[in-house]
């Protein structure tokens, strides 16, 4: 390739790569982010048109596939509620991973059936693409089913789980070895691909709901890597560049989420966090006597006469769809001169930035949303911290109790505020099954019930003041 | 290792570095759109899907070829659409309701607003 002329299609592909990078660069501010997404889409259009112009065959199959894929993609993307965004992202991610592994299989088949020499580089990268893409596909499907609550969000564990997974991985790698050795490579690639589909399921099963931000980011990085590897298989730079960008993004987010939970990614994947809970759940019921609860009217009075209120949303807000009611409450309070801010923990919700999107949907300006490190010093001058469906990310045991499973996890310091109001459905412990001493703090009061109904009741009371 | 492969590895590694550089500047508030935007970008495997399903031999046969194109195009078009939908919700300041009941007290909008891009 060094002395031969570049294929003409390489030039539009290069433009696509550049547009993807600029598009991501523009995501550095909400003001330019839409432009960035459009530049990225333009880049995609250029790459697709340049590919089509190369003289493809089988247009019947291609057009049929495009019509169905575009139809389902756009329809579901328009209709999905914002609260379902994590599972939407998971399923699109899985689609990309599945496509990457099929591309690898198809290219290998093509080479074998036309008698083209299959070099070591192609067989190695094709095997890796098929494996990683298939794991990403089936892992994303399981993540989707968990998030959609078709199956339980609790970790599914059984004895010898890691041994089974390790044995399966060994089998997959052995099949890949046969592919590289050139001994009926297509058959062995198909075996590796099927094994990887099973492994993807098995390795996502023990991941609990609260660890979803990590696993979704990790699967995102897998699909990016698989896409980059298809670029090696097909000798196509635009695939390599794009896949590498996505892989880098997914990896960065994975590490960030792990750090926000003070746990290594390995611990998240193999620790089955939240699997053991019966003991602590029972304890949670026992100390409910020390907990103070308030009526909606009392809460309204506390909020209405505050100077500063900080709202701390969690996954419970998403479940109750309470974001619009919270926005109404903030409007009512701001009209009375109360300053309202929002504290967002990095792992609140089921994917990175989940709370931000929900609040944006409810028209909360992003300038009112604060990262954990920016808001924590504010609690000393905060009259009321309003915790809506968040639990473990506010648990002071993470700071003080060396024996707590979440010890060392950075938390939102709501207990430094003058008053803390916690909206919760019941005294059940949080996802991790850990008691939260915040609830027994004398300055904490609980408002039990569905978060949306509770906030609506508070809103009605504030209006009468 | 042949020269061609070495060039590809170079492209890959440099792209990873660019990716890390660019992505680390994305504020946390945009992390969900970032995930869905990068999701759409890895839909670039649609290029590979078209190349593999659109050759004379059609090695995968029409059924798997069709499935492949469906998966990849779903990824691309769904990804961009949902990212656009999310991003249009992000506003620096909420639009005031058009009703004329705007309060007569001091506008709290101008007080204590955080600087933009503080997370960047």
XYZ file of C-alpha atoms in Angstrom:
585
model
C 0.000 0.000 0.000
C 2.969 2.302 0.541
C 3.670 2.993 -3.121
C 0.197 2.457 -4.521
C -2.242 5.290 -4.919
C -4.784 5.721 -2.119
C -8.288 4.613 -3.030
C -10.412 7.712 -3.806
C -12.908 6.712 -1.105
C -10.247 7.311 1.545
C -10.653 11.078 1.160
C -14.325 11.342 2.182
C -13.545 8.835 4.947
C -10.859 11.164 6.259
C -13.346 14.055 6.232
C -15.726 11.860 8.242
C -13.056 11.128 10.835
C -12.334 14.842 11.221
C -16.034 15.700 11.527
C -16.467 13.066 14.255
C -13.607 14.561 16.254
C -14.899 18.129 15.863
C -18.403 16.927 16.710
C -17.198 15.417 19.979
C -15.158 18.537 20.698
C -18.339 20.620 20.474
C -19.904 18.459 23.170
C -17.713 20.327 25.644
C -20.500 22.873 26.142
C -24.289 22.495 26.090
C -24.415 25.571 23.846
C -22.473 23.995 21.011
C -23.444 20.374 21.605
C -26.278 20.256 19.060
C -24.024 21.629 16.351
C -21.511 18.969 17.310
C -24.060 16.192 16.936
C -25.080 17.523 13.541
C -21.486 17.737 12.316
C -21.046 14.173 13.433
C -24.205 13.146 11.558
C -22.914 14.975 8.477
C -19.694 13.005 8.744
C -21.699 9.786 8.921
C -23.716 10.775 5.835
C -20.516 11.484 3.884
C -19.047 8.090 4.805
C -22.242 6.246 3.864
C -22.626 8.034 0.511
C -18.959 7.476 -0.325
C -19.399 3.778 0.469
C -22.546 3.509 -1.623
C -20.807 5.256 -4.536
C -18.134 2.545 -4.615
C -20.454 0.257 -6.512
C -22.190 -2.045 -4.081
C -24.225 -5.047 -5.169
C -27.203 -6.799 -3.617
C -29.143 -3.566 -3.366
C -32.326 -5.472 -2.622
C -30.981 -6.777 0.683
C -29.242 -3.491 1.522
C -32.279 -1.294 0.910
C -34.589 -3.646 2.767
C -32.215 -3.693 5.745
C -31.819 0.086 5.694
C -35.553 0.731 5.507
C -36.284 -1.541 8.464
C -33.291 -0.349 10.526
C -33.916 3.347 9.907
C -37.633 2.886 10.543
C -37.226 1.147 13.887
C -34.304 3.380 14.911
C -35.999 6.713 14.295
C -39.406 5.583 15.532
C -38.101 4.257 18.837
C -35.701 7.187 19.315
C -38.595 9.629 18.964
C -41.024 7.736 21.159
C -38.842 6.635 24.066
C -39.541 8.514 27.323
C -36.506 10.226 28.829
C -36.699 7.986 31.906
C -36.091 4.998 29.618
C -32.947 6.514 28.117
C -30.493 4.098 29.781
C -32.119 1.043 28.201
C -32.406 2.860 24.855
C -28.680 3.604 24.879
C -28.013 0.004 25.911
C -29.977 -1.481 23.038
C -28.461 0.813 20.384
C -25.079 -0.095 21.783
C -25.871 -3.781 21.505
C -27.001 -3.336 17.900
C -23.619 -1.828 17.015
C -21.729 -4.629 18.763
C -23.788 -7.307 17.044
C -23.251 -5.672 13.661
C -19.477 -5.500 14.226
C -19.221 -9.214 15.017
C -21.302 -10.135 11.953
C -19.086 -7.936 9.758
C -16.045 -9.880 10.957
C -17.737 -13.216 10.300
C -18.929 -12.094 6.864
C -15.512 -10.809 5.792
C -13.796 -14.024 6.854
C -16.395 -16.088 4.997
C -15.903 -13.924 1.910
C -12.149 -14.402 1.961
C -12.344 -18.123 2.521
C -14.995 -18.669 -0.151
C -13.116 -16.627 -2.763
C -9.832 -18.286 -1.875
C -8.215 -15.002 -0.812
C -5.248 -15.422 1.498
C -6.244 -14.828 5.121
C -3.266 -13.241 6.855
C -2.520 -13.540 10.544
C -3.493 -9.915 11.126
C -6.939 -10.479 9.594
C -7.646 -13.710 11.460
C -6.564 -12.235 14.794
C -8.558 -9.021 14.420
C -11.583 -10.835 12.986
C -11.614 -13.175 15.993
C -11.315 -10.306 18.443
C -14.069 -8.355 16.669
C -16.431 -11.314 16.719
C -15.747 -11.997 20.406
C -15.926 -8.436 21.715
C -18.840 -7.474 19.479
C -20.864 -10.518 20.506
C -20.185 -9.970 24.234
C -21.287 -6.366 23.801
C -24.431 -7.458 21.954
C -25.716 -10.022 24.422
C -24.464 -8.062 27.452
C -26.364 -5.002 26.250
C -29.503 -7.061 25.700
C -29.344 -8.315 29.306
C -28.680 -4.755 30.532
C -31.702 -3.628 28.512
C -33.902 -6.343 30.039
C -32.744 -5.428 33.554
C -33.297 -1.711 33.032
C -36.676 -2.304 31.393
C -37.455 -4.447 34.463
C -38.377 -7.408 32.285
C -35.986 -9.293 34.555
C -34.861 -8.522 38.078
C -32.400 -5.675 38.589
C -30.826 -7.585 41.455
C -27.566 -9.421 40.843
C -28.113 -13.005 39.747
C -25.456 -15.179 41.354
C -24.840 -18.897 41.644
C -21.954 -20.957 43.018
C -18.954 -21.290 40.756
C -20.087 -18.390 38.576
C -16.592 -17.048 37.963
C -15.263 -20.541 37.227
C -17.952 -21.114 34.595
C -17.174 -17.738 33.027
C -13.439 -18.413 33.047
C -13.930 -21.834 31.454
C -16.147 -20.332 28.771
C -13.605 -17.606 28.076
C -10.917 -20.259 27.721
C -13.085 -22.157 25.237
C -13.655 -18.972 23.243
C -9.942 -18.177 23.149
C -9.169 -21.739 22.044
C -11.663 -21.416 19.180
C -10.012 -18.139 18.221
C -6.708 -19.989 18.279
C -8.042 -22.447 15.694
C -9.225 -19.519 13.546
C -5.728 -18.054 13.562
C -4.171 -21.462 12.918
C -6.304 -21.589 9.771
C -8.005 -24.863 10.568
C -11.547 -24.411 9.210
C -11.513 -20.761 10.396
C -15.140 -19.961 9.561
C -16.510 -22.778 11.697
C -14.303 -21.879 14.661
C -15.099 -18.187 14.334
C -18.793 -19.080 14.500
C -18.076 -21.155 17.630
C -16.176 -18.265 19.226
C -19.016 -15.906 18.337
C -21.697 -18.137 19.870
C -19.592 -18.722 22.981
C -19.155 -14.974 23.333
C -22.906 -14.428 23.112
C -23.325 -16.752 26.094
C -20.446 -15.121 27.961
C -21.983 -11.672 27.441
C -25.170 -12.875 29.153
C -23.354 -14.630 31.985
C -21.113 -11.713 32.756
C -23.952 -9.180 32.897
C -26.260 -11.316 35.077
C -24.476 -10.618 38.403
C -24.413 -6.838 37.798
C -26.951 -5.051 39.990
C -29.068 -2.051 39.040
C -26.971 0.474 40.966
C -23.864 -0.640 39.079
C -25.520 -0.053 35.711
C -23.668 3.245 35.057
C -20.409 1.275 35.061
C -21.590 -1.614 32.933
C -23.311 0.590 30.354
C -20.131 2.637 29.930
C -18.045 -0.515 29.695
C -20.299 -2.057 27.036
C -20.097 1.247 25.161
C -16.329 1.000 25.140
C -16.526 -2.676 24.016
C -18.613 -1.764 21.001
C -16.200 1.055 20.168
C -13.310 -1.367 20.322
C -15.200 -3.885 18.173
C -15.906 -1.180 15.578
C -12.225 -0.202 15.527
C -11.252 -3.849 15.059
C -13.583 -4.217 12.058
C -11.497 -1.378 10.614
C -8.429 -3.628 10.871
C -10.323 -6.528 9.280
C -11.547 -4.410 6.360
C -8.423 -2.153 6.149
C -10.648 0.840 6.650
C -9.262 3.857 8.527
C -12.562 5.592 9.228
C -13.733 2.548 11.192
C -10.467 2.485 13.128
C -10.643 6.191 13.984
C -14.318 6.191 14.971
C -14.087 3.001 16.977
C -11.029 4.295 18.827
C -12.855 7.529 19.733
C -15.817 5.604 21.127
C -13.589 3.110 22.912
C -11.703 5.960 24.582
C -14.940 7.643 25.609
C -16.460 4.487 27.063
C -13.287 3.640 28.937
C -13.003 7.129 30.423
C -16.614 7.046 31.580
C -16.167 3.555 33.032
C -13.183 4.690 35.080
C -14.991 7.861 36.186
C -18.009 5.856 37.381
C -15.796 3.383 39.220
C -13.974 6.247 40.911
C -17.280 7.858 41.926
C -18.146 4.643 43.749
C -14.654 4.182 45.135
C -14.579 0.731 43.588
C -12.386 -0.774 40.936
C -14.030 -1.863 37.706
C -13.019 -5.432 38.552
C -14.902 -5.201 41.834
C -18.014 -3.956 40.028
C -17.842 -6.777 37.475
C -17.095 -9.621 39.838
C -18.232 -8.344 43.236
C -22.010 -8.865 42.763
C -22.677 -5.836 44.957
C -26.057 -5.803 46.638
C -26.529 -9.547 46.362
C -26.450 -10.067 50.131
C -29.183 -8.073 51.779
C -31.590 -10.046 53.989
C -29.651 -9.329 57.188
C -29.266 -5.599 56.684
C -32.806 -5.246 55.347
C -34.131 -6.694 58.593
C -31.920 -4.323 60.575
C -33.323 -1.451 58.506
C -36.791 -2.267 59.760
C -35.684 -2.483 63.383
C -34.344 1.039 63.779
C -37.286 2.668 61.991
C -38.471 3.811 65.410
C -35.744 6.467 65.608
C -36.958 8.085 62.427
C -38.921 11.328 62.376
C -41.528 11.837 59.686
C -43.227 15.062 58.578
C -46.386 15.930 56.678
C -46.367 17.662 53.299
C -47.569 20.878 54.975
C -44.620 20.905 57.393
C -42.196 20.302 54.550
C -43.790 23.103 52.546
C -43.299 25.508 55.433
C -39.648 24.543 55.861
C -38.988 25.040 52.155
C -40.979 28.239 51.716
C -39.089 30.097 54.431
C -35.631 28.870 53.442
C -32.941 30.956 51.788
C -31.324 28.118 49.921
C -32.658 24.687 49.041
C -30.552 21.969 47.436
C -32.384 19.157 45.676
C -30.557 15.813 45.572
C -32.181 13.564 42.965
C -31.629 9.821 42.635
C -33.006 6.901 40.709
C -36.221 7.102 42.767
C -36.973 10.417 41.045
C -36.789 8.681 37.674
C -38.992 5.809 38.824
C -41.640 8.180 40.188
C -41.286 10.514 37.151
C -41.088 13.334 39.694
C -38.819 15.674 37.707
C -41.669 17.882 36.428
C -43.185 18.269 39.903
C -39.748 19.174 41.252
C -39.389 21.805 38.611
C -42.813 23.227 39.602
C -41.702 23.285 43.235
C -38.503 25.116 42.290
C -40.551 27.695 40.349
C -42.819 28.285 43.339
C -39.861 28.623 45.696
C -37.893 30.886 43.388
C -40.907 33.148 43.121
C -40.638 33.533 46.893
C -36.957 34.393 46.628
C -35.606 30.992 47.657
C -32.517 29.919 45.799
C -32.847 26.367 44.438
C -29.869 24.290 43.351
C -29.494 20.670 42.318
C -26.705 18.365 43.485
C -25.862 15.582 41.058
C -23.823 12.587 42.177
C -21.865 11.017 39.290
C -23.524 7.611 39.759
C -27.037 8.822 40.592
C -29.424 6.963 38.311
C -28.674 4.175 35.907
C -26.206 5.777 33.494
C -23.706 8.642 33.500
C -25.579 11.961 33.442
C -28.995 10.286 33.827
C -30.330 12.868 36.319
C -29.136 15.778 34.182
C -31.152 14.589 31.205
C -34.308 14.091 33.258
C -34.032 17.549 34.809
C -33.290 19.068 31.405
C -36.471 17.425 30.166
C -38.357 19.201 32.948
C -36.848 22.517 31.767
C -34.479 22.881 34.702
C -31.639 25.082 33.411
C -28.339 23.211 33.368
C -26.730 26.180 35.107
C -28.620 25.178 38.271
C -27.139 21.677 38.285
C -23.992 21.228 40.361
C -21.442 18.443 40.429
C -20.764 16.807 43.774
C -17.465 18.604 44.368
C -18.972 22.021 43.591
C -22.055 21.643 45.756
C -20.583 20.008 48.859
C -19.076 23.235 50.282
C -22.513 24.863 49.802
C -24.324 22.685 52.341
C -22.996 24.690 55.279
C -25.155 27.606 54.092
C -28.091 25.506 52.917
C -31.311 25.573 54.913
C -32.919 22.494 53.438
C -31.461 19.573 51.543
C -34.299 17.793 49.735
C -33.333 14.207 48.921
C -35.620 12.783 46.240
C -35.213 9.060 45.709
C -31.478 9.015 46.423
C -30.084 6.821 49.173
C -26.575 5.390 49.093
C -25.051 8.537 47.545
C -26.116 10.481 50.666
C -25.072 7.878 53.231
C -22.683 9.457 55.780
C -21.458 5.954 56.716
C -19.378 6.152 53.542
C -17.398 8.919 55.265
C -17.179 7.636 58.820
C -17.945 3.918 59.163
C -14.904 1.870 58.199
C -17.019 -1.301 58.371
C -19.571 -0.096 55.813
C -19.426 -1.721 52.376
C -19.534 1.715 50.776
C -16.845 3.191 53.037
C -14.693 5.613 51.050
C -17.282 6.304 48.355
C -17.526 10.065 47.796
C -21.003 11.229 48.831
C -23.151 14.320 48.741
C -22.813 15.925 52.175
C -26.505 16.539 52.794
C -26.021 15.995 56.524
C -24.113 19.297 56.660
C -27.281 21.206 55.760
C -29.438 22.671 58.514
C -32.406 20.433 57.683
C -32.611 17.317 55.590
C -35.871 16.091 54.090
C -35.815 12.636 52.564
C -38.549 11.532 50.177
C -38.820 7.786 50.278
C -41.449 5.203 49.583
C -40.735 3.240 52.761
C -37.973 2.495 55.247
C -36.542 -0.219 53.025
C -32.797 0.097 52.734
C -31.181 1.282 49.515
C -30.080 -0.805 46.623
C -26.861 -1.839 48.278
C -28.874 -3.077 51.251
C -26.979 -0.818 53.645
C -28.516 1.129 56.512
C -28.392 4.857 56.120
C -27.672 6.593 59.472
C -28.752 9.853 57.823
C -32.363 8.838 58.499
C -31.758 8.710 62.238
C -30.016 12.079 62.324
C -32.132 14.463 64.471
C -32.155 17.082 61.744
C -33.484 14.658 59.179
C -37.192 14.245 58.546
C -38.822 11.735 56.233
C -41.705 12.370 53.863
C -43.011 8.923 53.013
C -44.847 8.098 49.797
C -44.464 8.217 46.063
C -42.031 11.038 45.264
C -44.225 12.647 42.633
C -47.371 12.582 44.803
C -45.415 13.897 47.801
C -43.949 16.806 45.846
C -47.335 17.636 44.348
C -48.784 17.779 47.868
C -45.933 20.046 48.973
C -46.550 22.272 45.947
C -50.230 22.604 46.825
C -49.275 23.601 50.372
C -46.663 26.140 49.247
C -49.242 27.784 46.994
C -51.487 28.501 49.965
C -48.742 30.290 51.894
C 4.338 -7.271 11.282
C 3.749 -5.694 7.885
C 3.901 -1.995 7.271
C 0.206 -1.762 6.490
C -0.756 -3.162 9.882
C 1.720 -0.877 11.604
C 0.101 2.146 9.941
C -3.304 0.982 11.125
C -2.077 0.520 14.672
C -0.599 4.035 14.532
C -3.937 5.467 13.416
C -5.692 3.556 16.185
C -3.382 4.697 18.967
C -3.367 8.327 17.899
C -7.167 8.271 17.676
C -7.388 6.898 21.212
C -5.263 9.804 22.436
C -7.421 12.320 20.577
C -10.500 10.618 22.010
C -9.237 10.885 25.581
C -8.253 14.529 25.040
C -11.615 15.521 23.545
C -13.868 13.454 25.807
C -12.226 14.625 29.025
C -13.492 18.139 28.220
C -17.136 17.063 28.127
C -18.957 18.337 31.256
C -20.707 15.752 33.439
C -24.083 17.280 32.659
C -23.681 16.050 29.060
C -22.533 12.526 29.862
C -25.762 10.861 28.762
C -25.825 12.695 25.404
C -22.107 11.895 25.109
C -22.856 8.194 25.472
C -25.600 8.333 22.923
C -23.481 10.471 20.543
C -20.601 8.015 20.712
C -23.153 5.242 20.285
C -24.201 6.847 17.024
C -20.561 7.180 15.968
C -19.827 3.489 16.396
C -22.758 3.009 14.058
C -20.020 3.619 11.481
C -19.898 -0.188 11.336
C -22.767 0.383 8.906
C -20.011 1.166 6.385
C -18.543 -2.251 7.073
C -22.013 -3.800 6.967
C -22.705 -2.334 3.518
C -19.316 -3.503 2.240
C -19.806 -7.045 3.526
C -23.480 -7.451 2.630
C -23.049 -5.651 -0.697
C -20.481 -7.858 -2.420
C -21.117 -10.250 -5.278
C -20.790 -13.391 -3.190
C -22.810 -12.050 -0.277
C -20.987 -14.472 2.014
C -23.502 -14.218 4.831
C -26.476 -14.932 2.616
C -29.479 -12.632 2.319
C -30.945 -13.286 5.768
C -27.896 -12.561 7.928
C -26.871 -9.774 5.527
C -30.264 -8.176 6.016
C -30.052 -8.587 9.791
C -26.597 -7.025 9.782
C -27.754 -3.944 7.869
C -30.799 -3.630 10.155
C -28.651 -3.710 13.318
C -26.116 -1.199 12.035
C -28.621 1.260 10.557
C -30.770 1.055 13.698
C -27.658 2.025 15.639
C -26.805 5.000 13.384
C -30.208 6.563 12.855
C -31.613 5.815 16.297
C -28.416 7.098 17.886
C -28.358 10.462 16.129
C -32.100 11.016 16.552
C -32.114 10.345 20.271
C -28.992 12.477 20.847
C -30.578 15.402 19.013
C -33.750 14.960 21.069
C -31.803 15.049 24.309
C -29.580 17.969 23.404
C -32.446 20.236 22.443
C -33.670 20.009 26.039
C -30.518 21.480 27.526
C -31.086 25.160 28.137
C -28.945 27.639 30.039
C -32.056 29.343 31.375
C -35.592 28.087 31.292
C -37.935 29.996 29.028
C -40.241 32.146 31.132
C -43.870 31.088 30.979
C -45.722 33.294 28.510
C -48.436 33.962 31.055
C -48.273 37.506 32.401
C -48.273 36.483 36.036
C -44.556 37.192 36.256
C -43.906 38.151 39.838
C -43.245 41.685 40.892
C -40.555 40.727 43.398
C -36.904 40.917 42.538
C -36.010 38.635 39.707
C -33.992 35.811 41.175
C -32.625 35.002 37.739
C -29.823 37.476 38.009
C -28.734 36.614 41.502
C -26.287 33.926 42.306
C -26.250 32.339 38.881
C -23.262 30.079 38.593
C -20.757 30.776 35.915
C -21.394 28.809 32.808
C -19.172 25.872 31.964
C -18.025 25.568 35.530
C -17.779 21.847 35.000
C -15.734 22.130 31.816
